[in-house]
Amino acid sequence: MITVVGTGMGAPPPQDVLAGADLVVGGRRHLDAVRLPAAAESIVLGPLAPALDAMEEYVTKDRRVVVLASGDPGFFGIVRVLAERFGAERLEVRAGVSSVAAAFARVGLPWDDAVVVSAHGRELRTAVNVCRARPKVAVLTGPGAGPAELGAALRSSARVLVVASALGSSQERVERVTPAEAAARDWGSAVSVVLCLDEERAPGAVRTVAGAPAGPAGWALDEGGFTHRDSMITKFEVRALALARLGPRLGDLVWDVGAGSGSVAVECARFGAAVTAVEKSADGVGRIRANAAAHGVDVRVVHGTAPDALAELDDPDAVFVGGGGRELPAVVSACARRARRTVVVAMAALDRVPAARAALTDAGFDCEGVLLQSSRLAPLPGDVTRLAATNPVFLLWGVRPPASADEGVAQ
């Protein structure tokens, strides 16, 4: 058996577990905190492969191995690697308190409604997008992905960061800072977890399922669920297919360019994506903010005209382009240069279709499209029903081929 012990957070050294161990594996700080049996060998964890190879020699000879880890080793910890290499049936796991649980406990907050994302050895942008989209997030940090980098990426977000360093040790610090303050500091190497909180958004109801919602119960919402001007809104039939092609999800960043009422932006945010809506009219900006608030989601609204307004934005995973003015080809082209995965374009004018399609294909996207024509049931006098046609809309979508797409990093 391999005994995996979660230490730290004030837990006493597991001397009873260590008794009789033939090999003890752990970080330098873990090994220094315990008294090793006289006959035991030890390995300081650095690169995993050599340590796993050494452990296998002991396991195949039925010798006892103890692995010391931080907190709960089954929570973004070494248990996953050990189970894959040696099999879960060989593991005896004694979990400690995770750094996430300890951090929330230090600030007196429940965390059954929190989203946890790891930036340790992973791409920081996923954690940043989760922080933009959700009001309560815990980020497990790593080299190059600590409080300073997280704060720099979240400067424009109304968030508070709680930086919990060296939890459970005599050097423990728990500090509440703004993203700008976090970006300006040198946090050293002891950081374990950062809480990113939107303190203005009301807490959710009592939960029966922990973590982020799996997704909205319904989508392609009726136009009546949004404030809009003179029916200038993406109709729900079009929105349904657009959402299917955009594929918004937690960890993504989506642009809604020429957002109008922001109906697409709001629906993408309901799926968990971080969303930036770009709108040139001041009254449109107000409507988008009102619609986002009405649906309980966070949408960043940029008042400006594309493509110029896109220059300072972070690169998106997916883009929805609405409208259809003369600037459409330039906007689609600018979006296609930046999008990592997909661009979806909605147009009412047939004349705009060839240029929009060329802009997608010229950027290397595989392009497809449909003409959407629908008729809705509508009442007639005499308690009878007719079909009322909606305006036809062209929907194009371009998908970046896998060979040229940036590979995503799992949370």
mmCIF file of C-alpha atoms in Angstrom:
data_model
loop_
_atom_site.group_PDB
_atom_site.id
_atom_site.type_symbol
_atom_site.label_atom_id
_atom_site.label_comp_id
_atom_site.label_asym_id
_atom_site.label_seq_id
_atom_site.Cartn_x
_atom_site.Cartn_y
_atom_site.Cartn_z
ATOM 1 C CA MET A 1 0.000 0.000 0.000
ATOM 2 C CA ILE A 2 0.918 3.629 -0.532
ATOM 3 C CA THR A 3 -0.274 5.838 2.311
ATOM 4 C CA VAL A 4 -0.926 9.423 1.212
ATOM 5 C CA VAL A 5 -1.204 11.895 4.068
ATOM 6 C CA GLY A 6 -2.488 15.456 3.867
ATOM 7 C CA THR A 7 -0.511 17.686 6.203
ATOM 8 C CA GLY A 8 -0.446 21.374 7.046
ATOM 9 C CA MET A 9 -3.283 23.686 8.128
ATOM 10 C CA GLY A 10 -2.190 23.104 11.736
ATOM 11 C CA ALA A 11 -2.407 19.294 11.520
ATOM 12 C CA PRO A 12 0.128 17.483 13.720
ATOM 13 C CA PRO A 13 2.920 15.513 12.045
ATOM 14 C CA PRO A 14 1.644 12.004 11.282
ATOM 15 C CA GLN A 15 4.272 10.100 13.269
ATOM 16 C CA ASP A 16 2.040 7.037 13.675
ATOM 17 C CA VAL A 17 1.717 6.750 9.898
ATOM 18 C CA LEU A 18 5.449 7.127 9.417
ATOM 19 C CA ALA A 19 6.312 4.294 11.783
ATOM 20 C CA GLY A 20 7.528 1.359 9.742
ATOM 21 C CA ALA A 21 7.723 3.272 6.473
ATOM 22 C CA ASP A 22 10.438 2.125 4.094
ATOM 23 C CA LEU A 23 10.210 5.208 1.862
ATOM 24 C CA VAL A 24 8.868 8.685 2.633
ATOM 25 C CA VAL A 25 8.183 11.054 -0.266
ATOM 26 C CA GLY A 26 7.264 14.718 0.062
ATOM 27 C CA GLY A 27 8.234 18.326 -0.433
ATOM 28 C CA ARG A 28 11.179 19.679 1.516
ATOM 29 C CA ARG A 29 8.931 21.527 3.983
ATOM 30 C CA HIS A 30 6.910 18.361 4.622
ATOM 31 C CA LEU A 31 9.965 16.223 5.281
ATOM 32 C CA ASP A 32 11.536 18.847 7.537
ATOM 33 C CA ALA A 33 8.383 18.925 9.684
ATOM 34 C CA VAL A 34 8.455 15.222 10.638
ATOM 35 C CA ARG A 35 10.816 12.784 12.324
ATOM 36 C CA LEU A 36 11.647 10.052 9.840
ATOM 37 C CA PRO A 37 12.152 6.449 10.964
ATOM 38 C CA ALA A 38 15.843 5.604 11.173
ATOM 39 C CA ALA A 39 15.621 2.913 8.489
ATOM 40 C CA ALA A 40 13.475 4.900 6.055
ATOM 41 C CA GLU A 41 14.720 6.360 2.808
ATOM 42 C CA SER A 42 13.336 9.720 1.688
ATOM 43 C CA ILE A 43 12.811 11.489 -1.629
ATOM 44 C CA VAL A 44 12.286 15.227 -1.955
ATOM 45 C CA LEU A 45 9.570 15.849 -4.516
ATOM 46 C CA GLY A 46 10.668 17.859 -7.516
ATOM 47 C CA PRO A 47 10.078 16.391 -10.969
ATOM 48 C CA LEU A 48 7.439 13.693 -10.553
ATOM 49 C CA ALA A 49 8.749 11.075 -12.963
ATOM 50 C CA PRO A 50 11.922 10.120 -11.019
ATOM 51 C CA ALA A 51 9.983 9.982 -7.745
ATOM 52 C CA LEU A 52 7.313 7.734 -9.274
ATOM 53 C CA ASP A 53 9.946 5.426 -10.726
ATOM 54 C CA ALA A 54 11.637 5.122 -7.333
ATOM 55 C CA MET A 55 8.303 4.465 -5.636
ATOM 56 C CA GLU A 56 7.523 1.697 -8.093
ATOM 57 C CA GLU A 57 10.634 -0.222 -7.041
ATOM 58 C CA TYR A 58 9.383 -0.193 -3.448
ATOM 59 C CA VAL A 59 5.780 -1.019 -4.367
ATOM 60 C CA THR A 60 6.716 -4.022 -6.508
ATOM 61 C CA LYS A 61 8.681 -5.411 -3.539
ATOM 62 C CA ASP A 62 5.713 -4.874 -1.174
ATOM 63 C CA ARG A 63 7.622 -2.310 0.840
ATOM 64 C CA ARG A 64 5.711 0.462 2.591
ATOM 65 C CA VAL A 65 5.623 3.915 1.005
ATOM 66 C CA VAL A 66 4.312 7.105 2.639
ATOM 67 C CA VAL A 67 3.652 10.247 0.592
ATOM 68 C CA LEU A 68 3.296 13.584 2.395
ATOM 69 C CA ALA A 69 1.228 16.239 0.628
ATOM 70 C CA SER A 70 -0.472 19.529 1.448
ATOM 71 C CA GLY A 71 -4.041 19.697 2.690
ATOM 72 C CA ASP A 72 -6.379 17.332 0.851
ATOM 73 C CA PRO A 73 -4.193 15.378 -1.612
ATOM 74 C CA GLY A 74 -7.283 14.281 -3.551
ATOM 75 C CA PHE A 75 -8.242 17.867 -4.353
ATOM 76 C CA PHE A 76 -6.068 19.036 -7.277
ATOM 77 C CA GLY A 77 -3.354 16.960 -5.622
ATOM 78 C CA ILE A 78 -1.062 13.996 -6.052
ATOM 79 C CA VAL A 79 -3.742 11.317 -5.598
ATOM 80 C CA ARG A 80 -4.741 11.582 -9.261
ATOM 81 C CA VAL A 81 -1.197 10.888 -10.482
ATOM 82 C CA LEU A 82 -0.647 8.051 -8.001
ATOM 83 C CA ALA A 83 -3.968 6.392 -8.875
ATOM 84 C CA GLU A 84 -3.144 6.523 -12.572
ATOM 85 C CA ARG A 85 0.302 5.017 -12.026
ATOM 86 C CA PHE A 86 -0.338 2.449 -9.295
ATOM 87 C CA GLY A 87 -4.122 1.990 -9.167
ATOM 88 C CA ALA A 88 -6.573 3.439 -6.663
ATOM 89 C CA GLU A 89 -6.799 0.093 -4.859
ATOM 90 C CA ARG A 90 -3.182 0.475 -3.698
ATOM 91 C CA LEU A 91 -3.792 3.864 -2.079
ATOM 92 C CA GLU A 92 -4.732 4.659 1.493
ATOM 93 C CA VAL A 93 -5.534 8.375 1.580
ATOM 94 C CA ARG A 94 -5.737 10.345 4.809
ATOM 95 C CA ALA A 95 -7.071 13.716 3.726
ATOM 96 C CA GLY A 96 -6.327 16.923 5.558
ATOM 97 C CA VAL A 97 -8.103 20.262 5.271
ATOM 98 C CA SER A 98 -7.708 21.702 1.780
ATOM 99 C CA SER A 99 -6.211 25.140 1.313
ATOM 100 C CA VAL A 100 -9.480 26.270 -0.278
ATOM 101 C CA ALA A 101 -11.542 25.214 2.755
ATOM 102 C CA ALA A 102 -9.001 26.863 5.064
ATOM 103 C CA ALA A 103 -8.972 30.125 3.089
ATOM 104 C CA PHE A 104 -12.741 30.478 3.131
ATOM 105 C CA ALA A 105 -12.787 29.581 6.831
ATOM 106 C CA ARG A 106 -10.269 32.344 7.563
ATOM 107 C CA VAL A 107 -12.638 34.969 6.103
ATOM 108 C CA GLY A 108 -15.803 33.419 7.520
ATOM 109 C CA LEU A 109 -17.458 32.553 4.209
ATOM 110 C CA PRO A 110 -19.241 29.380 3.088
ATOM 111 C CA TRP A 111 -17.854 27.897 -0.089
ATOM 112 C CA ASP A 112 -20.431 25.401 -1.313
ATOM 113 C CA ASP A 113 -21.326 27.973 -3.992
ATOM 114 C CA ALA A 114 -17.721 28.711 -4.967
ATOM 115 C CA VAL A 115 -15.966 27.678 -8.159
ATOM 116 C CA VAL A 116 -12.447 26.310 -7.741
ATOM 117 C CA VAL A 117 -9.934 26.537 -10.577
ATOM 118 C CA SER A 118 -6.272 25.633 -10.649
ATOM 119 C CA ALA A 119 -3.723 27.887 -12.326
ATOM 120 C CA HIS A 120 -0.788 25.770 -11.132
ATOM 121 C CA GLY A 121 0.986 24.548 -14.252
ATOM 122 C CA ARG A 122 -1.983 25.614 -16.353
ATOM 123 C CA GLU A 123 -2.945 28.549 -18.519
ATOM 124 C CA LEU A 124 -3.875 31.567 -16.389
ATOM 125 C CA ARG A 125 -6.535 32.854 -18.826
ATOM 126 C CA THR A 126 -8.972 30.086 -17.822
ATOM 127 C CA ALA A 127 -8.805 31.120 -14.168
ATOM 128 C CA VAL A 128 -9.142 34.793 -15.131
ATOM 129 C CA ASN A 129 -12.265 34.124 -17.208
ATOM 130 C CA VAL A 130 -13.849 32.125 -14.383
ATOM 131 C CA CYS A 131 -13.143 35.035 -12.019
ATOM 132 C CA ARG A 132 -14.792 37.447 -14.459
ATOM 133 C CA ALA A 133 -17.888 35.285 -14.786
ATOM 134 C CA ARG A 134 -18.511 34.047 -11.239
ATOM 135 C CA PRO A 135 -18.932 36.018 -7.997
ATOM 136 C CA LYS A 136 -17.036 33.597 -5.739
ATOM 137 C CA VAL A 137 -13.937 31.830 -7.058
ATOM 138 C CA ALA A 138 -10.929 30.170 -5.448
ATOM 139 C CA VAL A 139 -7.767 30.086 -7.566
ATOM 140 C CA LEU A 140 -4.981 27.658 -6.744
ATOM 141 C CA THR A 141 -1.851 29.525 -7.764
ATOM 142 C CA GLY A 142 1.498 28.556 -9.206
ATOM 143 C CA PRO A 143 4.722 30.040 -10.574
ATOM 144 C CA GLY A 144 3.836 32.774 -13.051
ATOM 145 C CA ALA A 145 0.188 32.520 -12.076
ATOM 146 C CA GLY A 146 0.026 34.152 -8.650
ATOM 147 C CA PRO A 147 -1.819 37.100 -7.100
ATOM 148 C CA ALA A 148 0.174 39.685 -9.068
ATOM 149 C CA GLU A 149 -0.589 38.113 -12.441
ATOM 150 C CA LEU A 150 -4.217 37.473 -11.497
ATOM 151 C CA GLY A 151 -4.631 41.044 -10.255
ATOM 152 C CA ALA A 152 -3.120 42.492 -13.423
ATOM 153 C CA ALA A 153 -5.592 40.552 -15.565
ATOM 154 C CA LEU A 154 -8.563 41.609 -13.417
ATOM 155 C CA ARG A 155 -7.814 45.338 -13.133
ATOM 156 C CA SER A 156 -11.027 46.262 -14.956
ATOM 157 C CA SER A 157 -13.201 43.920 -12.872
ATOM 158 C CA ALA A 158 -15.069 44.966 -9.730
ATOM 159 C CA ARG A 159 -13.525 42.234 -7.627
ATOM 160 C CA VAL A 160 -11.815 41.891 -4.258
ATOM 161 C CA LEU A 161 -8.929 39.454 -3.899
ATOM 162 C CA VAL A 162 -8.239 37.620 -0.650
ATOM 163 C CA VAL A 163 -4.679 36.341 -0.777
ATOM 164 C CA ALA A 164 -4.058 33.458 1.635
ATOM 165 C CA SER A 165 -0.343 32.707 2.029
ATOM 166 C CA ALA A 166 1.392 29.834 3.862
ATOM 167 C CA LEU A 167 -1.842 28.631 5.437
ATOM 168 C CA GLY A 168 -1.406 26.680 8.645
ATOM 169 C CA SER A 169 2.182 27.823 9.199
ATOM 170 C CA SER A 170 3.712 30.429 11.469
ATOM 171 C CA GLN A 171 4.123 32.669 8.377
ATOM 172 C CA GLU A 172 0.423 32.546 7.487
ATOM 173 C CA ARG A 173 -1.026 35.761 6.022
ATOM 174 C CA VAL A 174 -4.558 36.474 4.836
ATOM 175 C CA GLU A 175 -4.869 39.862 3.099
ATOM 176 C CA ARG A 176 -7.740 41.576 1.299
ATOM 177 C CA VAL A 177 -6.606 43.704 -1.677
ATOM 178 C CA THR A 178 -7.892 45.174 -4.907
ATOM 179 C CA PRO A 179 -6.693 43.651 -8.194
ATOM 180 C CA ALA A 180 -4.501 46.731 -8.784
ATOM 181 C CA GLU A 181 -2.911 46.381 -5.338
ATOM 182 C CA ALA A 182 -2.271 42.689 -5.943
ATOM 183 C CA ALA A 183 -0.650 43.448 -9.305
ATOM 184 C CA ALA A 184 1.751 45.954 -7.736
ATOM 185 C CA ARG A 185 3.201 43.636 -5.083
ATOM 186 C CA ASP A 186 5.821 40.920 -4.908
ATOM 187 C CA TRP A 187 4.103 38.013 -3.152
ATOM 188 C CA GLY A 188 7.090 35.699 -2.906
ATOM 189 C CA SER A 189 6.732 31.941 -3.236
ATOM 190 C CA ALA A 190 4.490 30.972 -0.307
ATOM 191 C CA VAL A 191 1.069 31.705 -1.831
ATOM 192 C CA SER A 192 -1.359 28.807 -1.804
ATOM 193 C CA VAL A 193 -4.770 30.168 -2.782
ATOM 194 C CA VAL A 194 -6.457 33.411 -3.879
ATOM 195 C CA LEU A 195 -10.158 34.066 -3.373
ATOM 196 C CA CYS A 196 -11.753 36.328 -5.988
ATOM 197 C CA LEU A 197 -14.998 37.838 -4.730
ATOM 198 C CA ASP A 198 -17.686 40.066 -6.201
ATOM 199 C CA GLU A 199 -19.049 41.540 -2.991
ATOM 200 C CA GLU A 200 -21.815 43.519 -4.689
ATOM 201 C CA ARG A 201 -23.668 40.526 -6.084
ATOM 202 C CA ALA A 202 -26.165 39.025 -3.673
ATOM 203 C CA PRO A 203 -25.356 35.571 -2.272
ATOM 204 C CA GLY A 204 -27.257 32.704 -3.804
ATOM 205 C CA ALA A 205 -29.990 30.663 -2.204
ATOM 206 C CA VAL A 206 -29.266 27.670 0.030
ATOM 207 C CA ARG A 207 -27.673 25.094 -2.235
ATOM 208 C CA THR A 208 -28.247 21.376 -2.567
ATOM 209 C CA VAL A 209 -25.479 20.853 -5.132
ATOM 210 C CA ALA A 210 -22.007 22.255 -4.517
ATOM 211 C CA GLY A 211 -20.000 24.251 -7.027
ATOM 212 C CA ALA A 212 -20.887 26.126 -10.198
ATOM 213 C CA PRO A 213 -24.305 25.572 -11.785
ATOM 214 C CA ALA A 214 -24.167 22.993 -14.573
ATOM 215 C CA GLY A 215 -25.878 25.436 -16.918
ATOM 216 C CA PRO A 216 -29.144 27.305 -17.354
ATOM 217 C CA ALA A 217 -32.408 25.393 -17.173
ATOM 218 C CA GLY A 218 -33.477 27.054 -20.440
ATOM 219 C CA TRP A 219 -31.887 29.125 -23.186
ATOM 220 C CA ALA A 220 -32.856 30.905 -26.399
ATOM 221 C CA LEU A 221 -35.062 32.993 -24.128
ATOM 222 C CA ASP A 222 -38.090 34.820 -25.462
ATOM 223 C CA GLU A 223 -37.458 38.376 -26.608
ATOM 224 C CA GLY A 224 -39.841 39.525 -23.877
ATOM 225 C CA GLY A 225 -37.195 38.588 -21.331
ATOM 226 C CA PHE A 226 -34.981 41.457 -22.524
ATOM 227 C CA THR A 227 -35.272 45.216 -22.750
ATOM 228 C CA HIS A 228 -34.818 46.216 -26.401
ATOM 229 C CA ARG A 229 -35.574 49.034 -28.844
ATOM 230 C CA ASP A 230 -38.140 48.605 -31.619
ATOM 231 C CA SER A 231 -37.676 44.816 -31.761
ATOM 232 C CA MET A 232 -33.957 45.328 -32.489
ATOM 233 C CA ILE A 233 -32.930 42.078 -30.850
ATOM 234 C CA THR A 234 -31.576 38.747 -32.043
ATOM 235 C CA LYS A 235 -34.670 36.535 -32.268
ATOM 236 C CA PHE A 236 -34.703 33.420 -30.150
ATOM 237 C CA GLU A 237 -34.616 31.052 -33.164
ATOM 238 C CA VAL A 238 -31.400 32.697 -34.361
ATOM 239 C CA ARG A 239 -30.018 32.863 -30.839
ATOM 240 C CA ALA A 240 -30.559 29.131 -30.351
ATOM 241 C CA LEU A 241 -28.343 28.182 -33.293
ATOM 242 C CA ALA A 242 -25.824 30.930 -32.521
ATOM 243 C CA LEU A 243 -25.395 29.599 -28.973
ATOM 244 C CA ALA A 244 -24.975 26.066 -30.312
ATOM 245 C CA ARG A 245 -22.152 27.217 -32.593
ATOM 246 C CA LEU A 246 -20.503 29.532 -30.020
ATOM 247 C CA GLY A 247 -20.427 26.802 -27.362
ATOM 248 C CA PRO A 248 -20.007 29.162 -24.367
ATOM 249 C CA ARG A 249 -18.750 27.466 -21.198
ATOM 250 C CA LEU A 250 -17.077 28.166 -17.895
ATOM 251 C CA GLY A 251 -13.511 29.344 -18.504
ATOM 252 C CA ASP A 252 -14.264 30.838 -21.938
ATOM 253 C CA LEU A 253 -14.203 34.489 -22.956
ATOM 254 C CA VAL A 254 -16.891 35.488 -25.484
ATOM 255 C CA TRP A 255 -17.254 38.784 -27.328
ATOM 256 C CA ASP A 256 -20.690 40.051 -28.402
ATOM 257 C CA VAL A 257 -19.838 42.719 -30.985
ATOM 258 C CA GLY A 258 -22.588 45.118 -32.004
ATOM 259 C CA ALA A 259 -24.435 43.767 -28.992
ATOM 260 C CA GLY A 260 -27.599 45.888 -29.228
ATOM 261 C CA SER A 261 -29.741 44.638 -26.354
ATOM 262 C CA GLY A 262 -27.056 42.180 -25.250
ATOM 263 C CA SER A 263 -29.329 39.132 -25.515
ATOM 264 C CA VAL A 264 -26.534 36.912 -26.876
ATOM 265 C CA ALA A 265 -24.084 38.275 -24.303
ATOM 266 C CA VAL A 266 -26.481 37.543 -21.446
ATOM 267 C CA GLU A 267 -27.197 34.024 -22.660
ATOM 268 C CA CYS A 268 -23.490 33.232 -23.007
ATOM 269 C CA ALA A 269 -22.931 34.520 -19.471
ATOM 270 C CA ARG A 270 -25.737 32.289 -18.200
ATOM 271 C CA PHE A 271 -23.741 29.323 -19.515
ATOM 272 C CA GLY A 272 -20.792 30.431 -17.360
ATOM 273 C CA ALA A 273 -18.594 32.218 -19.904
ATOM 274 C CA ALA A 274 -16.942 35.553 -19.235
ATOM 275 C CA VAL A 275 -18.488 37.995 -21.693
ATOM 276 C CA THR A 276 -17.522 41.359 -23.145
ATOM 277 C CA ALA A 277 -20.270 43.212 -25.041
ATOM 278 C CA VAL A 278 -19.224 45.959 -27.469
ATOM 279 C CA GLU A 279 -21.893 48.528 -28.340
ATOM 280 C CA LYS A 280 -21.574 51.921 -30.058
ATOM 281 C CA SER A 281 -24.777 53.583 -28.793
ATOM 282 C CA ALA A 282 -25.026 54.987 -25.286
ATOM 283 C CA ASP A 283 -28.627 53.872 -24.834
ATOM 284 C CA GLY A 284 -27.645 50.384 -25.998
ATOM 285 C CA VAL A 285 -24.951 50.253 -23.335
ATOM 286 C CA GLY A 286 -27.581 51.021 -20.710
ATOM 287 C CA ARG A 287 -29.897 48.303 -22.019
ATOM 288 C CA ILE A 288 -27.169 45.686 -21.963
ATOM 289 C CA ARG A 289 -26.315 46.489 -18.360
ATOM 290 C CA ALA A 290 -29.983 46.397 -17.390
ATOM 291 C CA ASN A 291 -30.512 43.046 -19.109
ATOM 292 C CA ALA A 292 -27.430 41.541 -17.493
ATOM 293 C CA ALA A 293 -28.579 42.693 -14.063
ATOM 294 C CA ALA A 294 -32.091 41.362 -14.661
ATOM 295 C CA HIS A 295 -30.703 37.902 -15.419
ATOM 296 C CA GLY A 296 -28.152 37.931 -12.593
ATOM 297 C CA VAL A 297 -25.026 37.701 -14.732
ATOM 298 C CA ASP A 298 -21.873 39.771 -15.082
ATOM 299 C CA VAL A 299 -21.275 41.238 -18.562
ATOM 300 C CA ARG A 300 -18.483 43.719 -19.192
ATOM 301 C CA VAL A 301 -19.808 46.438 -21.513
ATOM 302 C CA VAL A 302 -17.473 48.451 -23.748
ATOM 303 C CA HIS A 303 -18.913 51.643 -25.247
ATOM 304 C CA GLY A 304 -17.238 51.985 -28.631
ATOM 305 C CA THR A 305 -17.312 51.149 -32.325
ATOM 306 C CA ALA A 306 -15.748 47.991 -33.738
ATOM 307 C CA PRO A 307 -13.180 47.216 -34.955
ATOM 308 C CA ASP A 308 -11.324 50.027 -33.138
ATOM 309 C CA ALA A 309 -12.942 49.177 -29.785
ATOM 310 C CA LEU A 310 -11.543 45.632 -29.931
ATOM 311 C CA ALA A 311 -7.878 46.583 -29.801
ATOM 312 C CA GLU A 312 -7.505 46.638 -26.002
ATOM 313 C CA LEU A 313 -9.616 43.554 -25.271
ATOM 314 C CA ASP A 314 -8.231 40.150 -24.331
ATOM 315 C CA ASP A 315 -8.375 37.541 -27.089
ATOM 316 C CA PRO A 316 -11.704 35.667 -27.029
ATOM 317 C CA ASP A 317 -12.489 31.995 -27.448
ATOM 318 C CA ALA A 318 -15.635 32.777 -29.437
ATOM 319 C CA VAL A 319 -17.224 35.868 -31.000
ATOM 320 C CA PHE A 320 -20.765 36.754 -32.008
ATOM 321 C CA VAL A 321 -21.071 39.605 -34.515
ATOM 322 C CA GLY A 322 -24.463 41.239 -34.962
ATOM 323 C CA GLY A 323 -25.636 44.089 -37.141
ATOM 324 C CA GLY A 324 -24.698 44.351 -40.783
ATOM 325 C CA GLY A 325 -23.450 47.797 -41.705
ATOM 326 C CA ARG A 326 -20.780 48.586 -44.270
ATOM 327 C CA GLU A 327 -18.078 48.056 -41.675
ATOM 328 C CA LEU A 328 -19.141 44.394 -41.202
ATOM 329 C CA PRO A 329 -16.323 42.781 -43.276
ATOM 330 C CA ALA A 330 -13.665 44.749 -41.368
ATOM 331 C CA VAL A 331 -15.266 43.806 -38.044
ATOM 332 C CA VAL A 332 -15.509 40.124 -38.943
ATOM 333 C CA SER A 333 -11.917 40.132 -40.150
ATOM 334 C CA ALA A 334 -10.696 41.751 -36.918
ATOM 335 C CA CYS A 335 -12.638 39.237 -34.825
ATOM 336 C CA ALA A 336 -11.382 36.288 -36.861
ATOM 337 C CA ARG A 337 -7.760 37.321 -36.327
ATOM 338 C CA ARG A 338 -8.283 37.237 -32.570
ATOM 339 C CA ALA A 339 -10.746 34.381 -31.943
ATOM 340 C CA ARG A 340 -9.252 31.132 -30.679
ATOM 341 C CA ARG A 341 -12.136 28.885 -31.689
ATOM 342 C CA THR A 342 -15.265 30.278 -33.366
ATOM 343 C CA VAL A 343 -16.808 33.369 -34.970
ATOM 344 C CA VAL A 344 -20.574 33.521 -35.579
ATOM 345 C CA VAL A 345 -22.076 36.294 -37.739
ATOM 346 C CA ALA A 346 -25.769 37.199 -38.025
ATOM 347 C CA MET A 347 -26.932 39.325 -40.990
ATOM 348 C CA ALA A 348 -30.260 40.408 -42.403
ATOM 349 C CA ALA A 349 -28.827 41.739 -45.699
ATOM 350 C CA LEU A 350 -27.967 39.265 -48.456
ATOM 351 C CA ASP A 351 -25.391 41.699 -49.859
ATOM 352 C CA ARG A 352 -23.210 41.349 -46.741
ATOM 353 C CA VAL A 353 -22.925 37.549 -46.848
ATOM 354 C CA PRO A 354 -20.129 37.105 -49.451
ATOM 355 C CA ALA A 355 -17.814 39.634 -47.777
ATOM 356 C CA ALA A 356 -18.403 38.184 -44.308
ATOM 357 C CA ARG A 357 -17.773 34.677 -45.595
ATOM 358 C CA ALA A 358 -14.582 35.787 -47.330
ATOM 359 C CA ALA A 359 -13.365 37.452 -44.134
ATOM 360 C CA LEU A 360 -13.754 34.158 -42.249
ATOM 361 C CA THR A 361 -12.159 31.953 -44.900
ATOM 362 C CA ASP A 362 -9.293 34.416 -45.470
ATOM 363 C CA ALA A 363 -8.499 34.136 -41.753
ATOM 364 C CA GLY A 364 -8.190 30.363 -42.088
ATOM 365 C CA PHE A 365 -11.585 29.378 -40.684
ATOM 366 C CA ASP A 366 -13.749 26.567 -41.985
ATOM 367 C CA CYS A 367 -16.970 28.421 -42.832
ATOM 368 C CA GLU A 368 -20.560 27.207 -42.982
ATOM 369 C CA GLY A 369 -23.909 28.944 -42.834
ATOM 370 C CA VAL A 370 -27.659 28.791 -43.132
ATOM 371 C CA LEU A 371 -30.602 31.034 -43.986
ATOM 372 C CA LEU A 372 -33.015 30.923 -41.070
ATOM 373 C CA GLN A 373 -36.682 31.469 -41.882
ATOM 374 C CA SER A 374 -39.320 30.804 -39.243
ATOM 375 C CA SER A 375 -43.028 31.393 -38.756
ATOM 376 C CA ARG A 376 -44.503 31.681 -35.319
ATOM 377 C CA LEU A 377 -48.018 30.826 -34.209
ATOM 378 C CA ALA A 378 -50.114 33.994 -33.897
ATOM 379 C CA PRO A 379 -53.789 34.469 -32.969
ATOM 380 C CA LEU A 380 -56.525 35.567 -35.366
ATOM 381 C CA PRO A 381 -60.013 36.808 -34.527
ATOM 382 C CA GLY A 382 -62.449 33.991 -34.005
ATOM 383 C CA ASP A 383 -60.130 31.951 -31.771
ATOM 384 C CA VAL A 384 -58.068 30.664 -34.700
ATOM 385 C CA THR A 385 -54.352 30.715 -35.394
ATOM 386 C CA ARG A 386 -52.182 31.824 -38.272
ATOM 387 C CA LEU A 387 -48.451 31.641 -39.036
ATOM 388 C CA ALA A 388 -46.611 34.975 -38.711
ATOM 389 C CA ALA A 389 -43.316 35.008 -40.592
ATOM 390 C CA THR A 390 -40.247 36.564 -38.985
ATOM 391 C CA ASN A 391 -37.561 38.302 -41.020
ATOM 392 C CA PRO A 392 -35.083 35.859 -42.574
ATOM 393 C CA VAL A 393 -31.570 35.974 -41.146
ATOM 394 C CA PHE A 394 -28.307 34.630 -42.516
ATOM 395 C CA LEU A 395 -26.125 32.942 -39.911
ATOM 396 C CA LEU A 396 -22.509 32.202 -40.812
ATOM 397 C CA TRP A 397 -20.019 30.540 -38.532
ATOM 398 C CA GLY A 398 -16.324 29.985 -38.891
ATOM 399 C CA VAL A 399 -14.433 27.361 -36.891
ATOM 400 C CA ARG A 400 -10.683 27.456 -36.574
ATOM 401 C CA PRO A 401 -9.230 24.104 -37.705
ATOM 402 C CA PRO A 402 -7.789 22.032 -34.833
ATOM 403 C CA ALA A 403 -4.280 22.086 -36.274
ATOM 404 C CA SER A 404 -4.095 25.878 -35.942
ATOM 405 C CA ALA A 405 -6.243 26.359 -32.844
ATOM 406 C CA ASP A 406 -4.597 27.036 -29.507
ATOM 407 C CA GLU A 407 -5.001 24.016 -27.268
ATOM 408 C CA GLY A 408 -7.133 24.709 -24.171
ATOM 409 C CA VAL A 409 -5.987 23.703 -20.736
ATOM 410 C CA ALA A 410 -8.349 21.770 -18.506
ATOM 411 C CA GLN A 411 -9.171 23.177 -15.127
#
